[in-house]
Coordinates of C-alpha atoms and ligand atoms in Angstrom, one line a residue:
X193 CA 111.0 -84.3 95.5
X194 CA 110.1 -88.0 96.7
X195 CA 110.2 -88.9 100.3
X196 CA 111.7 -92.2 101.0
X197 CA 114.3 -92.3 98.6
X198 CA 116.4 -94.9 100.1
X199 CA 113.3 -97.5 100.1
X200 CA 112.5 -96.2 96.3
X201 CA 116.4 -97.0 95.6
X202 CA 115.8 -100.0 97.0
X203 CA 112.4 -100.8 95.0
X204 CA 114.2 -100.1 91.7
X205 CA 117.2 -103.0 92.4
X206 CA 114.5 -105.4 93.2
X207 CA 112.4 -105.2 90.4
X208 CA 114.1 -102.9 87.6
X209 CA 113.9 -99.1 86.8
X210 CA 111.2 -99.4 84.6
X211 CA 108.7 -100.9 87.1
X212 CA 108.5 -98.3 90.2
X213 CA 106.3 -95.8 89.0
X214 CA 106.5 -92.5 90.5
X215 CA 105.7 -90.2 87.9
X216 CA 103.2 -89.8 85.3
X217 CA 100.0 -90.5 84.8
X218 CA 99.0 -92.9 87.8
X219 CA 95.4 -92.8 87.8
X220 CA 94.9 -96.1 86.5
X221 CA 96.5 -97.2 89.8
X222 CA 95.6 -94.5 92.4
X223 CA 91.9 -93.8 91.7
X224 CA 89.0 -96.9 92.0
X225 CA 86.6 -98.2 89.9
X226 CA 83.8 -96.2 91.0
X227 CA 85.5 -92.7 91.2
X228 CA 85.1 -92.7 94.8
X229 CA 88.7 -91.7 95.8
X230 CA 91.6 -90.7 94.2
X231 CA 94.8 -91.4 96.1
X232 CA 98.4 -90.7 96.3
X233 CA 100.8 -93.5 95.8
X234 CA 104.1 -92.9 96.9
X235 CA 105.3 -95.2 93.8
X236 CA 103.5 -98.6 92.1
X237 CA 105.6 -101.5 92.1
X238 CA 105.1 -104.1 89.8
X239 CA 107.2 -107.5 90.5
X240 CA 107.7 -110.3 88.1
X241 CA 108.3 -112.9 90.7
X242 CA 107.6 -113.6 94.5
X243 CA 111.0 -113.4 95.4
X244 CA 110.8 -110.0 94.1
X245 CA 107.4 -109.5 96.4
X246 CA 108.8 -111.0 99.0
X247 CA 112.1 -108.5 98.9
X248 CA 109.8 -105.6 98.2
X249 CA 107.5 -106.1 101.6
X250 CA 111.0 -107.0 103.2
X251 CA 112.4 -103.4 102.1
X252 CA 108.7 -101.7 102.6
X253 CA 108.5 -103.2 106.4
X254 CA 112.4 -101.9 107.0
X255 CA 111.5 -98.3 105.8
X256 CA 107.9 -98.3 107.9
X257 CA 106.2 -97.8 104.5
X258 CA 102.8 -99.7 104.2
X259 CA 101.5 -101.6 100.8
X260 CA 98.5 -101.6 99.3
X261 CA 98.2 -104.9 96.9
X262 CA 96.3 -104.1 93.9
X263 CA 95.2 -106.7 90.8
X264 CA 92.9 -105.3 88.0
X265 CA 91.7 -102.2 90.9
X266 CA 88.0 -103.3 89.6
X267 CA 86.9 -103.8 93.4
X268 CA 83.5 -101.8 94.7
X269 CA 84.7 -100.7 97.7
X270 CA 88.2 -98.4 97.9
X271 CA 90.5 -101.1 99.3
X272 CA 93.0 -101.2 96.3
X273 CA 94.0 -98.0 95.9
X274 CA 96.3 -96.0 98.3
X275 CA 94.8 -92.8 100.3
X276 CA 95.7 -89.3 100.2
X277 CA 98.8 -89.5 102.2
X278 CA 101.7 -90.3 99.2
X279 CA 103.2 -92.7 101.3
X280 CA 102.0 -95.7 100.7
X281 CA 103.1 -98.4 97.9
X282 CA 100.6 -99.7 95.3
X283 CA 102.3 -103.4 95.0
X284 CA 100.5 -104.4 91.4
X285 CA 100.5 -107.7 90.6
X286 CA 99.9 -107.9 87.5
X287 CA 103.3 -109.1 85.6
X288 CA 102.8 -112.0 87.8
X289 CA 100.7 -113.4 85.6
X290 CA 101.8 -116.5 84.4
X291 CA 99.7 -120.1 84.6
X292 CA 102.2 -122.5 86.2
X293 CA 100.4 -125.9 85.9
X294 CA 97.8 -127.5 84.9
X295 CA 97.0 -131.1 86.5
X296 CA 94.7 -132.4 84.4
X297 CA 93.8 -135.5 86.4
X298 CA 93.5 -133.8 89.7
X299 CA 91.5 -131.6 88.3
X300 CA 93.6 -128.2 89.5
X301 CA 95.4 -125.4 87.7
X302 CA 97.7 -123.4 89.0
X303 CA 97.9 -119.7 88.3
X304 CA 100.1 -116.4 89.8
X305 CA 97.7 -114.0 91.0
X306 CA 98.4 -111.2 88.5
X307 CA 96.6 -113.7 86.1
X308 CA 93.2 -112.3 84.3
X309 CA 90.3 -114.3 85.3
X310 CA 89.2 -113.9 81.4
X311 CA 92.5 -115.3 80.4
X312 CA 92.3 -118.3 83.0
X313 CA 89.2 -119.5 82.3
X314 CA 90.4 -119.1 78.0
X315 CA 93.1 -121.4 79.3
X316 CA 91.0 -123.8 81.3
X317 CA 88.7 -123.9 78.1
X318 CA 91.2 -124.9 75.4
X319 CA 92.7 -127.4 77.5
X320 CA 89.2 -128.8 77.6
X321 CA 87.9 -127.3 80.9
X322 CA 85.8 -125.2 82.8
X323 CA 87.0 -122.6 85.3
X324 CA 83.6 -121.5 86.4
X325 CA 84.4 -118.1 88.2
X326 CA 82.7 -115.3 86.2
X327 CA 82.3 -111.8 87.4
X328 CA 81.6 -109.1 84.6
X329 CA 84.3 -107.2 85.4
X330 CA 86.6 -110.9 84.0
X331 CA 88.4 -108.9 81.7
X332 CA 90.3 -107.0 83.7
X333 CA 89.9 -108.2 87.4
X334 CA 92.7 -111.2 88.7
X335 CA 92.5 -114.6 90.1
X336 CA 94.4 -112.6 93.1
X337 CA 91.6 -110.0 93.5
X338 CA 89.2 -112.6 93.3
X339 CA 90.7 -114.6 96.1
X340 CA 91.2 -111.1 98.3
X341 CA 87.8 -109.9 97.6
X342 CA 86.3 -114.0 97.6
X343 CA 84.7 -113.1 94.8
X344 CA 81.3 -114.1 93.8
X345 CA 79.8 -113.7 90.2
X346 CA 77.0 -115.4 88.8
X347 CA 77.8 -118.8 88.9
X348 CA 78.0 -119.3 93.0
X349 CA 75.1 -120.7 93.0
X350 CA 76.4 -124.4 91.2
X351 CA 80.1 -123.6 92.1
X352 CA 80.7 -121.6 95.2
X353 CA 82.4 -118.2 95.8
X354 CA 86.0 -118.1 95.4
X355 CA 86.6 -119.7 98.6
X356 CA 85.2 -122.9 97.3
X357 CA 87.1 -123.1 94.1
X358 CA 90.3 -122.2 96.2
X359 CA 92.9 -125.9 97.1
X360 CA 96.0 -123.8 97.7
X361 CA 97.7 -120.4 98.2
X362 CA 101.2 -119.0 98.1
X363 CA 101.5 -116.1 100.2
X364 CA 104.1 -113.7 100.8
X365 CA 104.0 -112.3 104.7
X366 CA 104.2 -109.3 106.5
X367 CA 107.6 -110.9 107.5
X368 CA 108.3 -110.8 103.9
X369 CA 108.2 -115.1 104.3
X370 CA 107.0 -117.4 102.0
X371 CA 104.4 -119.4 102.2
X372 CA 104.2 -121.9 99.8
X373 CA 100.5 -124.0 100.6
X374 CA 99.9 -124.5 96.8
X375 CA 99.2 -128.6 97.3
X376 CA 96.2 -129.3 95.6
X377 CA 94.6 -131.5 98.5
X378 CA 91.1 -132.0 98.6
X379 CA 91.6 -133.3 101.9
X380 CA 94.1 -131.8 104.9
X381 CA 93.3 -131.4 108.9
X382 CA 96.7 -131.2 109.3
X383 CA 95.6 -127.4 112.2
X384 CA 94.2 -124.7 111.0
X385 CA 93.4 -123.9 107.4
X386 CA 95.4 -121.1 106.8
X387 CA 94.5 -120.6 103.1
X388 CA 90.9 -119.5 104.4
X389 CA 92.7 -116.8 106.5
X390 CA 93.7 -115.2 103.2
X391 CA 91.1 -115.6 101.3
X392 CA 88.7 -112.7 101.6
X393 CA 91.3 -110.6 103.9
X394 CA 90.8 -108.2 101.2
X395 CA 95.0 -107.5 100.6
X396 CA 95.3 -106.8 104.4
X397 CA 97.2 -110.2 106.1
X398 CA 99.7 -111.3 103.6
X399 CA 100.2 -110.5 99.4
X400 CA 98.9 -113.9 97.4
X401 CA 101.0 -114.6 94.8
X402 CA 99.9 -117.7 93.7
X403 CA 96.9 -119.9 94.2
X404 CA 95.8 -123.4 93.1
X405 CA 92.2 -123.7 91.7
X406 CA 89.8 -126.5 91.3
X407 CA 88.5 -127.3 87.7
X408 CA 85.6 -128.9 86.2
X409 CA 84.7 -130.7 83.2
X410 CA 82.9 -128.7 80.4
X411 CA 79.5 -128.8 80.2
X412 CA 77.9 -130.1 77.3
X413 CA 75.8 -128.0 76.9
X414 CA 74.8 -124.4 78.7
X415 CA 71.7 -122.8 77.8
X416 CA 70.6 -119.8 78.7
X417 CA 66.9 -118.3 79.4
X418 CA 65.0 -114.9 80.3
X419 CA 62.2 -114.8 82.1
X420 CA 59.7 -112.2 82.8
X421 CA 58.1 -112.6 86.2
X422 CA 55.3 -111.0 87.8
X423 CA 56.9 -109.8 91.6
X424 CA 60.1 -110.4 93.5
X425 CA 57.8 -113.5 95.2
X426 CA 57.2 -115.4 91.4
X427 CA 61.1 -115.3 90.8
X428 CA 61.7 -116.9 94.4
X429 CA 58.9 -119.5 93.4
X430 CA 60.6 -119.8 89.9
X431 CA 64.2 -120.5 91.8
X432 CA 62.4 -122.8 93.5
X433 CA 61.0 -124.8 90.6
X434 CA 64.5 -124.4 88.7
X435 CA 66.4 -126.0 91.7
X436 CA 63.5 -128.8 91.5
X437 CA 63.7 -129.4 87.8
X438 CA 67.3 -129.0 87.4
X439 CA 69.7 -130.1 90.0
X440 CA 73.0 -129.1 89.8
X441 CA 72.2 -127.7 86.3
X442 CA 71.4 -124.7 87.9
X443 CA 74.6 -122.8 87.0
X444 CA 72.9 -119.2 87.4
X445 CA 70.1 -117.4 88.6
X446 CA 70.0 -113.8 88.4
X447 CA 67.1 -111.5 88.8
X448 CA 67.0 -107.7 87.5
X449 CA 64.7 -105.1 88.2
X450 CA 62.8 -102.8 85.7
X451 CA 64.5 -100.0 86.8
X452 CA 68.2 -101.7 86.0
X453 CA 67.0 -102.7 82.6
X454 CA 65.7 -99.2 81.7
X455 CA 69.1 -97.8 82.6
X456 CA 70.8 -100.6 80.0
X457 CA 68.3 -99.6 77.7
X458 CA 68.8 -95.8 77.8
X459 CA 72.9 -96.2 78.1
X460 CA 73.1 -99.3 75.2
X461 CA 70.0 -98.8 73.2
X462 CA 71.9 -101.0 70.7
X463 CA 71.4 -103.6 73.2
X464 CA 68.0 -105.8 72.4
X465 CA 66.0 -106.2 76.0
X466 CA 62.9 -108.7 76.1
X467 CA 60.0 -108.4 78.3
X468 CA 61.5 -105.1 80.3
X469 CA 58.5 -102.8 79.9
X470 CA 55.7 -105.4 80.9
X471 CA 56.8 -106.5 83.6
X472 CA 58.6 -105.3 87.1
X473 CA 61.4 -108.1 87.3
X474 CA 63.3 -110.5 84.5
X475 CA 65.3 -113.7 85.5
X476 CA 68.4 -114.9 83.5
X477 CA 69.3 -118.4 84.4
X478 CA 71.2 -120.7 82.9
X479 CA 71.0 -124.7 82.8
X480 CA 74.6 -126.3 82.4
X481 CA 74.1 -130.3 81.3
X482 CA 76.7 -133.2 81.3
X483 CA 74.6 -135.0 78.8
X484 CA 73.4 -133.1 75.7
X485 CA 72.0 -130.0 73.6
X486 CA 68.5 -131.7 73.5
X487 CA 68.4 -133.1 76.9
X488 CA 69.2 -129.7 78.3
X489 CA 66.6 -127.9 76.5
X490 CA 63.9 -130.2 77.2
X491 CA 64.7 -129.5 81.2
X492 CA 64.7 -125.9 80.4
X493 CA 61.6 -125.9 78.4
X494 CA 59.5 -128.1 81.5
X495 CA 60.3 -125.9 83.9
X496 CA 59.5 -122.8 82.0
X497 CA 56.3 -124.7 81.0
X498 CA 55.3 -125.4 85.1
X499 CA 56.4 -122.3 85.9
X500 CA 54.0 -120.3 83.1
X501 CA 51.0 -122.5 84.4
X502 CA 51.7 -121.5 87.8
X503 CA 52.1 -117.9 86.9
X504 CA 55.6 -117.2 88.3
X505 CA 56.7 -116.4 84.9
X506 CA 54.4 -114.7 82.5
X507 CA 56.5 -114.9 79.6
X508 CA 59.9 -116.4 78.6
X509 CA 62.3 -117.1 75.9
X510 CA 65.3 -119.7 75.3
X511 CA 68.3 -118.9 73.8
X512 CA 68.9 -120.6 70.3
X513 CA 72.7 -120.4 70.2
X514 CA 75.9 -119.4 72.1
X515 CA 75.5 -115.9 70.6
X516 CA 71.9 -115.3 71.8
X517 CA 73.2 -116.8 75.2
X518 CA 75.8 -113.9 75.4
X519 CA 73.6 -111.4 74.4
X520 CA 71.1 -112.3 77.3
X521 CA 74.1 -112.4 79.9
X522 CA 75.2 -108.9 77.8
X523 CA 72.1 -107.5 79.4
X524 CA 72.6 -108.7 82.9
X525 CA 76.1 -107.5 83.0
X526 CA 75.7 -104.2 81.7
X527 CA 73.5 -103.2 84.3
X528 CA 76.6 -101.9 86.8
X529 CA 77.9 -100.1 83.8
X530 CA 74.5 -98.6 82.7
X531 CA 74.3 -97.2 86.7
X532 CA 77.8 -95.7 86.4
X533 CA 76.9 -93.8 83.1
X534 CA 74.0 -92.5 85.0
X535 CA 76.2 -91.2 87.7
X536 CA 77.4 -91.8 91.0
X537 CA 75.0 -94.3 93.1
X538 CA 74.5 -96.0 96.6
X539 CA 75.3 -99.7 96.7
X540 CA 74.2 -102.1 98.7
X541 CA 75.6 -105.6 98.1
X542 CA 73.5 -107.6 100.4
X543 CA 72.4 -111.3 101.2
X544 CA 69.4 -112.1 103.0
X545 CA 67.8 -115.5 103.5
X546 CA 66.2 -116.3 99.7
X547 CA 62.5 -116.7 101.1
X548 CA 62.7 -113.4 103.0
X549 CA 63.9 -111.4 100.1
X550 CA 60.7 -110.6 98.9
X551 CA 59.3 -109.2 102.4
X552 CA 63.1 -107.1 102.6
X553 CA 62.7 -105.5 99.2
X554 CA 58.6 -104.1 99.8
X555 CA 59.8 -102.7 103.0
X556 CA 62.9 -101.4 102.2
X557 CA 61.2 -99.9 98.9
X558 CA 58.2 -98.3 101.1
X559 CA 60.9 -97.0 103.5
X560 CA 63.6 -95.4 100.6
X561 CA 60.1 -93.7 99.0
X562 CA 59.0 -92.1 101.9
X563 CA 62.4 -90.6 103.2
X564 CA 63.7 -89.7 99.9
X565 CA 61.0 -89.0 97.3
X566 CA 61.3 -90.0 93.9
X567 CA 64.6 -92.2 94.3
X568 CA 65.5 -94.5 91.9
X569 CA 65.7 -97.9 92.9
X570 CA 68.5 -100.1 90.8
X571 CA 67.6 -103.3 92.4
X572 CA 69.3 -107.0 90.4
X573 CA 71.5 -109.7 91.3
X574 CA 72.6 -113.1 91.9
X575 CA 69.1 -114.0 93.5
X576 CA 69.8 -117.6 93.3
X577 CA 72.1 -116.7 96.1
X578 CA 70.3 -114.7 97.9
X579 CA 72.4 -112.0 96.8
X580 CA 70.9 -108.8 95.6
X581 CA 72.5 -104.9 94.4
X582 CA 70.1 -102.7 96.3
X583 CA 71.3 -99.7 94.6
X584 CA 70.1 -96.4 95.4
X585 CA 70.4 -93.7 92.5
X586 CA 69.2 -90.2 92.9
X587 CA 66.3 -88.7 91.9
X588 CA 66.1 -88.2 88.3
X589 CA 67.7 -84.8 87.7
X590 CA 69.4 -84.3 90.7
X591 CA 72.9 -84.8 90.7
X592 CA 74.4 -88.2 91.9
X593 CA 77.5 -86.7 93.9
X594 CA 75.5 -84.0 95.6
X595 CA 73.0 -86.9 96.7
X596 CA 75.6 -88.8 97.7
X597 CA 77.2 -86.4 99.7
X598 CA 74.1 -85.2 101.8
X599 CA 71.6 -88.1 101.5
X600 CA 74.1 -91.6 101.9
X601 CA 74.5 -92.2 105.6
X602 CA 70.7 -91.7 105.9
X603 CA 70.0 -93.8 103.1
X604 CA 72.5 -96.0 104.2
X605 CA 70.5 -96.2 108.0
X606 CA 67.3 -96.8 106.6
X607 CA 69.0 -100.2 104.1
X608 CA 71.1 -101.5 107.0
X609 CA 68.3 -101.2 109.6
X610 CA 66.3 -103.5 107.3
X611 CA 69.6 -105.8 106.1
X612 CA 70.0 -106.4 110.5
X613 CA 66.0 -107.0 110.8
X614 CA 66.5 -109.6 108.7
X615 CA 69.7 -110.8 109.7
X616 CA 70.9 -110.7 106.6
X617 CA 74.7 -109.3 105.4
X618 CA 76.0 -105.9 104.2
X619 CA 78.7 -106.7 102.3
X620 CA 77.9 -110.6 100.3
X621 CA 80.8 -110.2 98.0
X622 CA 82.3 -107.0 97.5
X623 CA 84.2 -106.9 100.9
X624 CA 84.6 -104.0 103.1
X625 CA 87.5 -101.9 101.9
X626 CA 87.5 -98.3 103.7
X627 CA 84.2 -97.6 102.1
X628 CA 82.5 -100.1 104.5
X629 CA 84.7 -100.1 107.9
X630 CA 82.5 -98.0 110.1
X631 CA 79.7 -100.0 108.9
X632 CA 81.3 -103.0 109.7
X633 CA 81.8 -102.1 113.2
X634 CA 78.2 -101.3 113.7
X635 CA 76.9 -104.3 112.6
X636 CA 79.1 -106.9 113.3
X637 CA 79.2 -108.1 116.9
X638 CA 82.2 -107.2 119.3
X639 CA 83.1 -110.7 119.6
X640 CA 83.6 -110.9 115.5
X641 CA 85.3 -107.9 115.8
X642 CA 87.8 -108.8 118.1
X643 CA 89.1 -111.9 116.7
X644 CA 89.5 -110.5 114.2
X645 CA 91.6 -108.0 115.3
X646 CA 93.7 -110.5 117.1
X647 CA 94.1 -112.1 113.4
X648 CA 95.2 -109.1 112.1
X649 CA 97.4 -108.1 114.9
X650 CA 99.0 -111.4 114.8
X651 CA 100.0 -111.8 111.2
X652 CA 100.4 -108.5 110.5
X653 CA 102.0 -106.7 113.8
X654 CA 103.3 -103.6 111.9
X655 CA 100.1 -102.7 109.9
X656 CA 102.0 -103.4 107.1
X657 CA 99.6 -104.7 104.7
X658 CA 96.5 -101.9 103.5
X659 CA 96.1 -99.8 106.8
X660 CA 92.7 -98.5 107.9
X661 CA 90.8 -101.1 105.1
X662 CA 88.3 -103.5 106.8
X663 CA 90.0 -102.7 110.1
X664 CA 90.2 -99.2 111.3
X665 CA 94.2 -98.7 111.4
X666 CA 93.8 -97.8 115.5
X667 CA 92.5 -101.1 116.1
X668 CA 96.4 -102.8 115.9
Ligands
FAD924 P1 91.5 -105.3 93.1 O1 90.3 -104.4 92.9 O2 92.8 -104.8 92.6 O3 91.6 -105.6 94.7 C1 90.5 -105.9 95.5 C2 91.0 -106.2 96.9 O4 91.9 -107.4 96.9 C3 91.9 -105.1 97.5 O5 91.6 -105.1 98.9 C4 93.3 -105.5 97.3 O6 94.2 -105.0 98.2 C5 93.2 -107.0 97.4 N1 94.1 -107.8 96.5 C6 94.3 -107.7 95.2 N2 95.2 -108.5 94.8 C7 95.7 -109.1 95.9 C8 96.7 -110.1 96.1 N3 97.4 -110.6 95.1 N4 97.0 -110.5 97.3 C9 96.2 -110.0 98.4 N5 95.3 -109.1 98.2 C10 95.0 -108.7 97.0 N6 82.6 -108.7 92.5 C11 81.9 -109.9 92.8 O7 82.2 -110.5 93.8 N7 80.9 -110.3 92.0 C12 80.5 -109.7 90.9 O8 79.6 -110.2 90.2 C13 81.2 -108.6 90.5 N8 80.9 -107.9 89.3 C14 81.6 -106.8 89.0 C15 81.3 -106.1 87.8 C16 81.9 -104.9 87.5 C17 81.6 -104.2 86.2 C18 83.0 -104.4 88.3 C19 83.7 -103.2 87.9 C20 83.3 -105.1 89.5 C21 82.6 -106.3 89.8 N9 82.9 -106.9 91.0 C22 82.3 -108.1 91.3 C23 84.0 -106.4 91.9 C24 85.4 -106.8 91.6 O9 85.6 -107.1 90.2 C25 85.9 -108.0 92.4 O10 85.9 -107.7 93.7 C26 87.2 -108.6 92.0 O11 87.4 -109.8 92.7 C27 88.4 -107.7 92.2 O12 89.5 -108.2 91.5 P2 90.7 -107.2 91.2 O13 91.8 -108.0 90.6 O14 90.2 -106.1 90.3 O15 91.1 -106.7 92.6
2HG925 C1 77.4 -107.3 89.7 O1 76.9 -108.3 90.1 C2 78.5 -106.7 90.4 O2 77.1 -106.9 88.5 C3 78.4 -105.1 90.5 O3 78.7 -107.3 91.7 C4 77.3 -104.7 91.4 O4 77.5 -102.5 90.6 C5 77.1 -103.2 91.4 O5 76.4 -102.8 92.4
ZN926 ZN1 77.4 -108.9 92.0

């Protein structure tokens, strides 16, 4: 028997029978990405239209009954899936999917937030441009739960996080109101931005429904290069030299320890991996040009050249075509799927200051060794951001949710200790969802904190919107 059958009567005039899903097999919906949690929803409601969204939050807010908005569910850190309780409503957004314009000579497209980022930057492309968000989750994650999560991918480092690519929002409020900001200004002081309020608020201030996004012309040319380097300390030198030799070719910089390559190796041995065995770190970075194929690769090929005589890469190899290019970003972006295979695992998604990374990493390694012998370090990322996964596996042949369950907050202390040394972050792009809220309260300061709260209380009085996610749900 459902609770709330008034509200789920209510749920099935708005958007049709067919699309509030109560029974069944919900999983897709109620469990995340990671197989952390496994929820209850008291029903997913898919709308085709934000006047649909906007009736459902209307009817949701009338009956007390709190929404969780969920895109692709790919996030890392439980904040799109309901809890335990069964009554909360998964709003999914992805019928909302269709691209609404394109302007080519402002340079913006406009997209619904159920859209596929793999599908909007296909569009982009035939229509002769580049969306440059990439992520490898693209296939199934949305441009909605890349704007919640401000989204960051391997391309920040020429382009920006989500934020940056970000000129408009349309926004349905916890007053079930709509906000339509979708103008496509580069430039507006007209008081506070309020499209920065959303972004990054992680589904827990107002349901995006549609968003304007800033385009770019197509490269050229992109080519794409691995690099083995000697220590964490060579690929920060090689960054260095790759920001020198190539400007704003720079498009991506991502470093990957030997650890995450031996996992892609033992999980895809189809997969062909250079350089892994020799040496304790490999670069992939890639050097977009407005000019040409030639004048691209003779960039590459000087800086790989400076960078061998100066012994921050001890061996290197460019790719000859678009289909070696994908198979050395193949490599990068299996790593999160090799760790899954290999069972449950501690993240850290951290940014500290680029030149302190290297310091971070031989004291965090030395620390993580002596507390918990013979842990496996998973360590990779968008180092040209100063971004890295410090992911903790267990020991080989224990078991990853028993690890978990006994060893994680002590792990987590000794990674965090370090990350606030350093002042760097705990969460660079992932957000905080429930899996990171008491952390966040440790380490952010009370001042933070409290605007914050005053945000949330102020657009969204009732606790509407994802309850006890980033915020604890006391807090309002
Ligand atoms: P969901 O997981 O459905 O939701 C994420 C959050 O956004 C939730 O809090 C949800 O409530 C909120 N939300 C969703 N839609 C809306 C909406 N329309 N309005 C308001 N709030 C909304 N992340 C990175 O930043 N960089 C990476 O490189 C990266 N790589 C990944 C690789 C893999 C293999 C996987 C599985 C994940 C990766 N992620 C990465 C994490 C994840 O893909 C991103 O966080 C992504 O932006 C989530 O999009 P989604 O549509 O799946 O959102
Ligand atoms: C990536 O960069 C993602 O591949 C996932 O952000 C990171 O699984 C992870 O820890
Ligand atoms: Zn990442």
């Amino acid at each position: 028997m459902n609770r709330y059958p008034a509200l789920l009567s209510a749920l099935r005039t708005i958007v049709g029978e067919a699309y509030v899903l109560t029974e069944g097999d919900l999983t897709g919906y109620e469990l995340d990405w990671r197989k952390r949690e496994h929820g209850k929803a008291l029903a997913v409601v898919r709308p085709a239209s934000t006047e649909q969204v906007a009736a459902v939050v209307k009817a949701c807010a009338a009956a007390g009954v709190s929404i969780v908005p969920q895109g692709g569910n790919t996030g890392m850190v439980v904040g799109s899936t309901p809890d335990a309780s069964g009554t909360q409503v998964v709003l999914s957004l992805t019928r909302m999917n269709a691209v609404r314009t394109l302007d080519a000579a402002n340079l913006t497209i406009t997209v619904e937030a159920g859209c596929v980022l793999q599908t909007l930057q296909e569009v982009c492309e035939q229509a002769g441009f580049l969306f440059p968000l990439s992520l490898a989750s693209e296939g199934s994650c949305t441009i909605g739960g890349n704007l919640g999560t401000n989204a960051g991918g391997t391309q920040v480092v020429r382009y920006g996080n989500t934020r940056e690519l970000c000129l408009g929002l349309e926004v349905v409020t916890a007053q079930g109101e709509v906000w339509s900001g979708l103008t496509g200004l580069r430039k507006d002081n007209t008081g506070y931005d309020l499209r920065h309020l959303f972004i990054g608020s992680e589904g827990t201030l107002g349901v995006i429904t549609a968003a304007t996004m800033k385009l770019y012309p197509l490269p050229q040319s992109q080519l794409t290069a691995l690099a083995a380097v000697p220590s964490l300390q060579a690929a920060v030198d090689l960054l260095g030299l790759a920001h020198r030799h190539l400007s704003a070719g720079l498009t991506g910089f991502e470093v990957m320890g030997q650890f995450a390559l031996r996992l892609v190796v033992k999980h895809f041995p189809q997969q062909r991996v250079p350089f892994y065995e020799s040496a304790p770190y490999c670069v992939v970075l890639e050097n977009s040009d407005t000019e040409s194929d030639s004048h691209a690769r003779s960039q590459l090929e000087r800086l790989l050249e400076e960078a061998l005589e100066k012994g921050c890469v001890t061996d290197a190899v460019v790719a000859e075509s678009m289909a070696q290019a994908r198979a050395l970003w193949h490599i990068r972006e299996s790593i999160p799927l090799a760790q899954a295979q290999e069972g449950l695992n501690i993240k850290h998604d951290i940014s500290i200051a680029v030149s302190r990374i290297p310091d971070f990493v031989a004291q965090a390694d030395a620390a993580l060794e002596q507390a918990f012998p013979g842990v496996r370090l998973v360590n990779y990322g968008h180092l040209g951001d100063g971004n890295l996964h410090y992911n903790v596996q267990a020991p080989a042949g224990q078991d990853g949710e028993t690890f978990l369950r006994e060893q994680e907050n002590a792990v987590n202390a000794v990674v965090y200790a370090l990350v606030d040394a350093y002042k760097g972050s705990i969460s660079a792009e992932h957000g905080i969802g429930s899996l990171k809220r008491e952390k966040l309260e440790k380490h952010k300061s009370p001042v933070a904190l409290g605007l914050m709260r005053s945000i949330k209380t102020a657009l969204d009085p009732h606790n509407l919107f994802n309850p006890g996610r980033m915020l604890a749900a006391r807090d309002h």
